[in-house]
Coordinates of C-alpha atoms in Angstrom, one line a residue:
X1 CA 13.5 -73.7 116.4
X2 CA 12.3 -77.0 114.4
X3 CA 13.7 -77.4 110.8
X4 CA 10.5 -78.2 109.7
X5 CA 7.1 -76.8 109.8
X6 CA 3.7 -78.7 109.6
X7 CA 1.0 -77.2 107.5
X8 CA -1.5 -76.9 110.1
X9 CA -3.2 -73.2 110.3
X10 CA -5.7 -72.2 113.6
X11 CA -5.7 -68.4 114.6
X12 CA -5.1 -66.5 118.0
X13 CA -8.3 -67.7 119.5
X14 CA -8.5 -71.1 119.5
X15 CA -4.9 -71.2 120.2
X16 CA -5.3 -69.1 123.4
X17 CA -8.3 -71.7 124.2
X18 CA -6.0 -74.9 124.0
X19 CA -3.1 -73.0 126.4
X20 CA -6.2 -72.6 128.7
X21 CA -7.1 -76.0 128.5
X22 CA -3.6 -77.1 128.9
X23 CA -4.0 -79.1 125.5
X24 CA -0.5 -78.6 123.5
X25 CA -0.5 -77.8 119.8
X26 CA 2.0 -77.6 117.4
X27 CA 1.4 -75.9 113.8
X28 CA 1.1 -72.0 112.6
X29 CA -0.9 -69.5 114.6
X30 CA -2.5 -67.2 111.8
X31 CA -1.0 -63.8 112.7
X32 CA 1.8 -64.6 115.7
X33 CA 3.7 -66.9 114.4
X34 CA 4.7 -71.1 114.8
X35 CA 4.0 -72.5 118.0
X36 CA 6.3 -75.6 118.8
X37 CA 6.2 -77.9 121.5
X38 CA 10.2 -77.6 123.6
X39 CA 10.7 -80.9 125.8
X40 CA 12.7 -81.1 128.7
X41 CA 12.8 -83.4 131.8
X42 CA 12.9 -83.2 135.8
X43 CA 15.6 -84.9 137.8
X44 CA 14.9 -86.2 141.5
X45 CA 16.3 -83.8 143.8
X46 CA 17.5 -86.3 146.8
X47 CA 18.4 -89.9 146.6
X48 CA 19.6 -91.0 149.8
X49 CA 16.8 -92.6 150.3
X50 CA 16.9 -94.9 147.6
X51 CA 19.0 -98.1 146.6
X52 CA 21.6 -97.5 144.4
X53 CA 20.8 -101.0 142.7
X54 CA 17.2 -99.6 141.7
X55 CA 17.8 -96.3 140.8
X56 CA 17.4 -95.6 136.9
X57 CA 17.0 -92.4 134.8
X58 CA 13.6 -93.7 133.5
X59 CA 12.3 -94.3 137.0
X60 CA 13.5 -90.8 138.6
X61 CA 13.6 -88.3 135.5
X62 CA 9.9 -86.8 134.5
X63 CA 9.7 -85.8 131.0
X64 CA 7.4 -82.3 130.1
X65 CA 6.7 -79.9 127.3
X66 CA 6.6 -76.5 127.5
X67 CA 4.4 -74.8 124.8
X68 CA 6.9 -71.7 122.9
X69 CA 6.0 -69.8 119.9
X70 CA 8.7 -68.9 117.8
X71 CA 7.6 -65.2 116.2
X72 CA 10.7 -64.4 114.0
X73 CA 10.3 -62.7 110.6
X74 CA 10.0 -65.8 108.7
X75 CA 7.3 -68.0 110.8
X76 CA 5.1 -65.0 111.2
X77 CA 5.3 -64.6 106.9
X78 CA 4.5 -67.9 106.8
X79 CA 1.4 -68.0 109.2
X80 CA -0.4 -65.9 107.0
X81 CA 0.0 -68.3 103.9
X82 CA 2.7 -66.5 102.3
X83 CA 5.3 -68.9 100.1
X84 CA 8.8 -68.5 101.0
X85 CA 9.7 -66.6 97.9
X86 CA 7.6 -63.8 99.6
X87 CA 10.4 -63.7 102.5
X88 CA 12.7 -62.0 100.0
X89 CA 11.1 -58.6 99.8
X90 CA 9.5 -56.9 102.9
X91 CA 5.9 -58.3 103.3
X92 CA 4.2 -55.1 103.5
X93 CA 5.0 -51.1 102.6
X94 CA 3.2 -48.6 104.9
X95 CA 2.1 -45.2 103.5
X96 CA 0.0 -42.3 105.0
X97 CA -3.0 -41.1 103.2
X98 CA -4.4 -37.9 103.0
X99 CA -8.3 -39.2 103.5
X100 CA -6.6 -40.3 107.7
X101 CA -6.3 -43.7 106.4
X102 CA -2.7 -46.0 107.1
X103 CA -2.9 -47.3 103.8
X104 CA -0.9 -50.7 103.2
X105 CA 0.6 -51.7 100.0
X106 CA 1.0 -55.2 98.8
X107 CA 3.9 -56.8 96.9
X108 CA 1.1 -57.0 93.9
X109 CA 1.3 -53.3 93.7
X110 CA -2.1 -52.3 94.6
X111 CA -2.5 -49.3 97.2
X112 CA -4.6 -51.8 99.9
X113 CA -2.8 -54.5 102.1
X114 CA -3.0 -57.8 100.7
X115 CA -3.7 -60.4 103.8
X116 CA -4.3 -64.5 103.5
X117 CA -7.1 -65.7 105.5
X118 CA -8.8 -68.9 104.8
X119 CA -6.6 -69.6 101.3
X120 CA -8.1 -66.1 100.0
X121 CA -6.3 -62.9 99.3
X122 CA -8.6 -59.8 100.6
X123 CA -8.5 -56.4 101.1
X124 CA -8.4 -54.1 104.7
X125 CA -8.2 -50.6 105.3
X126 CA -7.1 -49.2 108.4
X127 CA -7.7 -46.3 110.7
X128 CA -4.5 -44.3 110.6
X129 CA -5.5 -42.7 114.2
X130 CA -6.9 -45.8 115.7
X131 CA -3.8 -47.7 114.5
X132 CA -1.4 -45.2 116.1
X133 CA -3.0 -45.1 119.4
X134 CA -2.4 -49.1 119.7
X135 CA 0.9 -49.4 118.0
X136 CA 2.6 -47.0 120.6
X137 CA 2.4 -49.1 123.5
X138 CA 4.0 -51.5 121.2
X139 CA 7.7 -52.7 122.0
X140 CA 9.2 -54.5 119.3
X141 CA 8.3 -55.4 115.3
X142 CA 6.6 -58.4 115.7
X143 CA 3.5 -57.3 117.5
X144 CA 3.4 -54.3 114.8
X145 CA 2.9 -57.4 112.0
X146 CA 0.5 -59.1 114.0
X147 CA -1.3 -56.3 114.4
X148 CA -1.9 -55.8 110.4
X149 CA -3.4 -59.6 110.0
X150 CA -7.7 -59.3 110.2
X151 CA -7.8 -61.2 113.1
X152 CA -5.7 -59.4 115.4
X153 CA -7.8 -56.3 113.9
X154 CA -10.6 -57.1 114.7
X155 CA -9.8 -58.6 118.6
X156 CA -8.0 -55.2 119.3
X157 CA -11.7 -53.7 118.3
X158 CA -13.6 -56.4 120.5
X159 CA -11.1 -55.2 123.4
X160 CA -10.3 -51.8 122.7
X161 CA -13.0 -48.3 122.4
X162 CA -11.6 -48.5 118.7
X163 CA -14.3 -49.9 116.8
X164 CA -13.9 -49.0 113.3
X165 CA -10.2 -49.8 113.2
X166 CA -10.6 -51.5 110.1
X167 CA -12.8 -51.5 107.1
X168 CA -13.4 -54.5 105.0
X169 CA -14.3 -54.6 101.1
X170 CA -17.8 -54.7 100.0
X171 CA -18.2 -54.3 96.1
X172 CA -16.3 -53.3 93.0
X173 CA -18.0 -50.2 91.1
X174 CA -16.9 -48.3 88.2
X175 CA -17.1 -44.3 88.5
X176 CA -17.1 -42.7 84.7
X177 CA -17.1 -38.9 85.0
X178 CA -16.0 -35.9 82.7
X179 CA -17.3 -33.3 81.1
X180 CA -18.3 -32.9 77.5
X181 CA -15.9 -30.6 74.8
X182 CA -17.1 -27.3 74.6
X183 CA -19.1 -26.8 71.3
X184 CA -19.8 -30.3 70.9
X185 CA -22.9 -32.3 72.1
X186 CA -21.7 -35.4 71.0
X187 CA -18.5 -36.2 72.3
X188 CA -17.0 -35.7 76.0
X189 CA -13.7 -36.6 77.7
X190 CA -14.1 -38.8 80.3
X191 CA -12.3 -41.0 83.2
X192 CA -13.3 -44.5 84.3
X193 CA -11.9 -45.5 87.5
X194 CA -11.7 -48.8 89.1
X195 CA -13.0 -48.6 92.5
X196 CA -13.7 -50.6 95.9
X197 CA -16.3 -49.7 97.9
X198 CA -15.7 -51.1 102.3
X199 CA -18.4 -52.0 104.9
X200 CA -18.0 -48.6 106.4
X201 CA -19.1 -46.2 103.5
X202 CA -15.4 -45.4 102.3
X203 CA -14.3 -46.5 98.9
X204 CA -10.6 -46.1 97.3
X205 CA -9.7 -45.8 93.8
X206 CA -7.9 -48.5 92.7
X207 CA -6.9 -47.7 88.8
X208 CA -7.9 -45.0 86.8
X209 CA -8.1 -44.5 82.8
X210 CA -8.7 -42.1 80.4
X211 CA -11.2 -42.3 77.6
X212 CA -13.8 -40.9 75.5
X213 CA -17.5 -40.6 75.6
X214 CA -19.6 -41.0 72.1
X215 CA -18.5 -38.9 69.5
X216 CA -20.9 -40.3 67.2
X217 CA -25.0 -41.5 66.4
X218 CA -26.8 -40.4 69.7
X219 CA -23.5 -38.9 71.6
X220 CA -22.5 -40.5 75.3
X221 CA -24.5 -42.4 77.3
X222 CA -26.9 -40.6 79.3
X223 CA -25.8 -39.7 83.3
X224 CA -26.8 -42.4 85.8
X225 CA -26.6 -46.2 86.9
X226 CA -25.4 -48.9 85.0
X227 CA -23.9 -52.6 85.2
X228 CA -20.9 -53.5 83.6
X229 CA -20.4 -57.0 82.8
X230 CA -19.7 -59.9 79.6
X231 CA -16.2 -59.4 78.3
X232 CA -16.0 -60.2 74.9
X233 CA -13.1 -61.1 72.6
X234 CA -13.2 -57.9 70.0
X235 CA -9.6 -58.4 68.9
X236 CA -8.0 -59.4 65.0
X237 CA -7.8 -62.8 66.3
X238 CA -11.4 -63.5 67.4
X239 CA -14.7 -64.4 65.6
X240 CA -15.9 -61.0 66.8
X241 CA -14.0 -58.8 65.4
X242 CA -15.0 -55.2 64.9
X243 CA -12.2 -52.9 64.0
X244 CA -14.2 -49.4 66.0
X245 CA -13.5 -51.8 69.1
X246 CA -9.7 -52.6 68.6
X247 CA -6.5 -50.1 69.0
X248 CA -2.9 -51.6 69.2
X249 CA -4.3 -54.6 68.2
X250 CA -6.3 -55.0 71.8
X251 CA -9.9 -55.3 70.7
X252 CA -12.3 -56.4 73.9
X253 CA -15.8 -54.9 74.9
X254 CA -18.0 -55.3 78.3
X255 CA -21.8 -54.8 78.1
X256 CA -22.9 -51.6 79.3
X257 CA -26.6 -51.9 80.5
X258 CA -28.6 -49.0 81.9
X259 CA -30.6 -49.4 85.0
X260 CA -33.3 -47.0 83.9
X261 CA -35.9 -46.2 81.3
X262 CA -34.1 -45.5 78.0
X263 CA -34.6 -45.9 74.5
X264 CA -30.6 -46.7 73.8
X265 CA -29.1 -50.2 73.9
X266 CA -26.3 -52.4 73.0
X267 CA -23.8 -50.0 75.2
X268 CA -20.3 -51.3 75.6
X269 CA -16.9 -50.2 77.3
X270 CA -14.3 -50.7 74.4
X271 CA -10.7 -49.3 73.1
X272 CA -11.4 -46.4 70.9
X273 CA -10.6 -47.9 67.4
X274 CA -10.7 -45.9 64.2
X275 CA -11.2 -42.4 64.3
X276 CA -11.7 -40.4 68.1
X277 CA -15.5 -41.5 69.1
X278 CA -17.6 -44.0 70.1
X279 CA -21.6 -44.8 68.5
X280 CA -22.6 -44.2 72.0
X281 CA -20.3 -46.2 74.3
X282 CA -17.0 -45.4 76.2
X283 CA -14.0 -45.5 74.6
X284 CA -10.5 -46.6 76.1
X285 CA -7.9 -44.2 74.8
X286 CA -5.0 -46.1 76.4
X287 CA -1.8 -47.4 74.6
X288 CA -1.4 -51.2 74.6
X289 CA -0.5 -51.5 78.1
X290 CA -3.1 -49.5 79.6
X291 CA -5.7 -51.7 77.2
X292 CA -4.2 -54.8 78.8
X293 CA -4.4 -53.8 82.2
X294 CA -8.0 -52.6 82.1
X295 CA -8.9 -55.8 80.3
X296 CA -7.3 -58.3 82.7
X297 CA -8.3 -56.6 85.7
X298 CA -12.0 -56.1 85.1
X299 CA -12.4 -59.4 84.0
X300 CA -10.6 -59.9 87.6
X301 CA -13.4 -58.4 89.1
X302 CA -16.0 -60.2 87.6
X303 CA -14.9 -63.3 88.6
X304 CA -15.7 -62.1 92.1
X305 CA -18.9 -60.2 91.0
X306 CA -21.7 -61.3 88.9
X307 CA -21.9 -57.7 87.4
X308 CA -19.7 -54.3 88.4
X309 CA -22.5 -51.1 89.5
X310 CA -21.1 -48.4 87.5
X311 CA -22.5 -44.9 87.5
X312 CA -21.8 -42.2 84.8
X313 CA -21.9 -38.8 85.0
X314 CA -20.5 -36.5 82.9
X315 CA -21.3 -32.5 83.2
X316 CA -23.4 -30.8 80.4
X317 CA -24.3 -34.3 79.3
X318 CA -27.6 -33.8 76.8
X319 CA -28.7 -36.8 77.9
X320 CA -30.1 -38.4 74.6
X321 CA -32.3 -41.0 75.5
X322 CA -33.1 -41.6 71.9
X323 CA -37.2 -40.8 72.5
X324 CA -36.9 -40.3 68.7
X325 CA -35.6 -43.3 67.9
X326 CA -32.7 -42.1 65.5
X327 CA -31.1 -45.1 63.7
X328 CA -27.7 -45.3 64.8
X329 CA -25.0 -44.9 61.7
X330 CA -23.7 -47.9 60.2
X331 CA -20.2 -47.0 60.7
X332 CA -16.8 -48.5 62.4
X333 CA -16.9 -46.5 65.4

């Protein structure tokens, strides 16, 4: 196989169209592998025929290509993007999930597979029965691999009865639910969970955290639909600092705004400084590594979304609306 690779990308397709065509390419086939170009020549078979003083290789020997794809470990890695640091560790762990889904972990840690396509990292999910079906007629590992890149997906779902083999991401949402603390109509205990919602109805938890609903002025935010977005710097070190939205010296908030009718505002998503409570919001109760990662990774998400739908509901919620117009405590909470 050639030393060298050139850093040209087409997928399965439109390399299937130039072998029809007869047109040779050389370069990565997204999914398979490298496909190379191996040269060889013909020799005449007689030449009794022919004068000695005129016969040359150049004028008797016909040079060809023959179009080969080298599908090793390493050039199919390195079809989907992947750098070569990557060819260390095994590109992909496979783990069966109780929901009948094959779900893929990524070197990253997160419980989806990772795949390149088009210089992006996304997200699949795939069928666990629908993959099995396919993968038994399969003979050796390479086909298995180029069965988990999106293209080959979705061609074994144009040619197979298999069409929901895989799912793709849609949106990020935010689930808060919990339950508020029995003799108390302020305060609840609550979980906020990082989820990803796929084109076929299915969503997966991606992270999870624990935290605290209200505590304080009109108690947790009533149940129902909200959009999270608008990090804001909340720490010691900011211009912003407020002391009821810092612990372990993390201080952050994201804007909490209700999609309904409501008389309360000014709703955030914060670590739960001070004292156990919120005015109203949620509260993180994480150490400073849970803080960190909830930080960092929402604002991850809002760099792909505008805004994150996040719906809230937590069981024997009073669901002060504020119709009273109570003036909220002017307190560090």
């Amino acid at each position: 196989m050639l030393g060298r690779y050139k850093d040209v990308y087409i997928n399965k397709e439109d390399f299937d169209a130039l072998v029809g065509l007869g047109i040779p390419y050389e370069g990565f086939v997204i999914g398979v592998g490298y496909a190379y170009l191996l040269y060889d020549v013909l020799e005449p078979v007689q030449f009794e025929h022919i004068n000695s003083s005129v016969l040359s290789y150049n004028n008797f020997c016909v040079q060809f290509a023959t179009q080969c794809i080298d599908n090793s470990h390493e050039a199919f890695t390195l079809s989907l993007g992947m750098c070569q640091q990557d060819l260390i560790s095994p590109i992909e762990q496979v783990l069966g999930s109780d929901e009948g889904y094959l779900i893929i972990i990524s070197q990253c840690g997160e419980v989806l597979r990772k795949i390149k396509k088009e210089g992006k990292n996304i997200y699949i999910k795939v069928n666990r029965q629908a993959f099995d079906a396919i993968i038994s007629k399969f003979s050796d590992t390479s086909d298995y691999y180029a069965l988990l890149t999106l293209g080959a997906l979705r061609n074994k779902e144009r040619h197979t009865g298999y069409q929901t083999l895989i799912a793709e991401p849609q949106t990020y949402a935010i689930k808060i639910t919990g339950e508020m603390r029995e003799g108390n109509s302020l305060l609840g205990d609550v979980t906020i969970a990082f989820v990803l919602n796929f084109d076929d109805g299915t969503s997966i938890v991606l992270d999870s955290f624990k935290g605290v609903a209200g505590g304080y002025g009109n108690g947790a935010p009533e149940n129902g639909d909200y959009v999270t977005s608008n990090y804001a710097d909340r720490g010691p070190l900011s211009n912003w600092y407020n002391r009821g939205m810092t612990h372990d010296e993390i201080g952050f908030s994201f804007n909490l705004d209700p999609q309904f009718k409501t008389n309360r505002s000014l709703l955030r998503i914060h670590p739960d400084g001070n004292n156990e409570g919120t005015l109203g919001c949620i509260g993180l109760s994480g150490d400073k590594n849970d803080l960190i990662r909830f930080r960092d990774k929402l604002r991850g998400y809002l760099k792909l979304q505008k805004g994150i739908p996040t719906k809230i509901y937590i069981m024997n919620n009073p669901n002060n609306a504020n119709w009273g117009r109570k003036k909220t405590p002017n307190i560090n909470e």
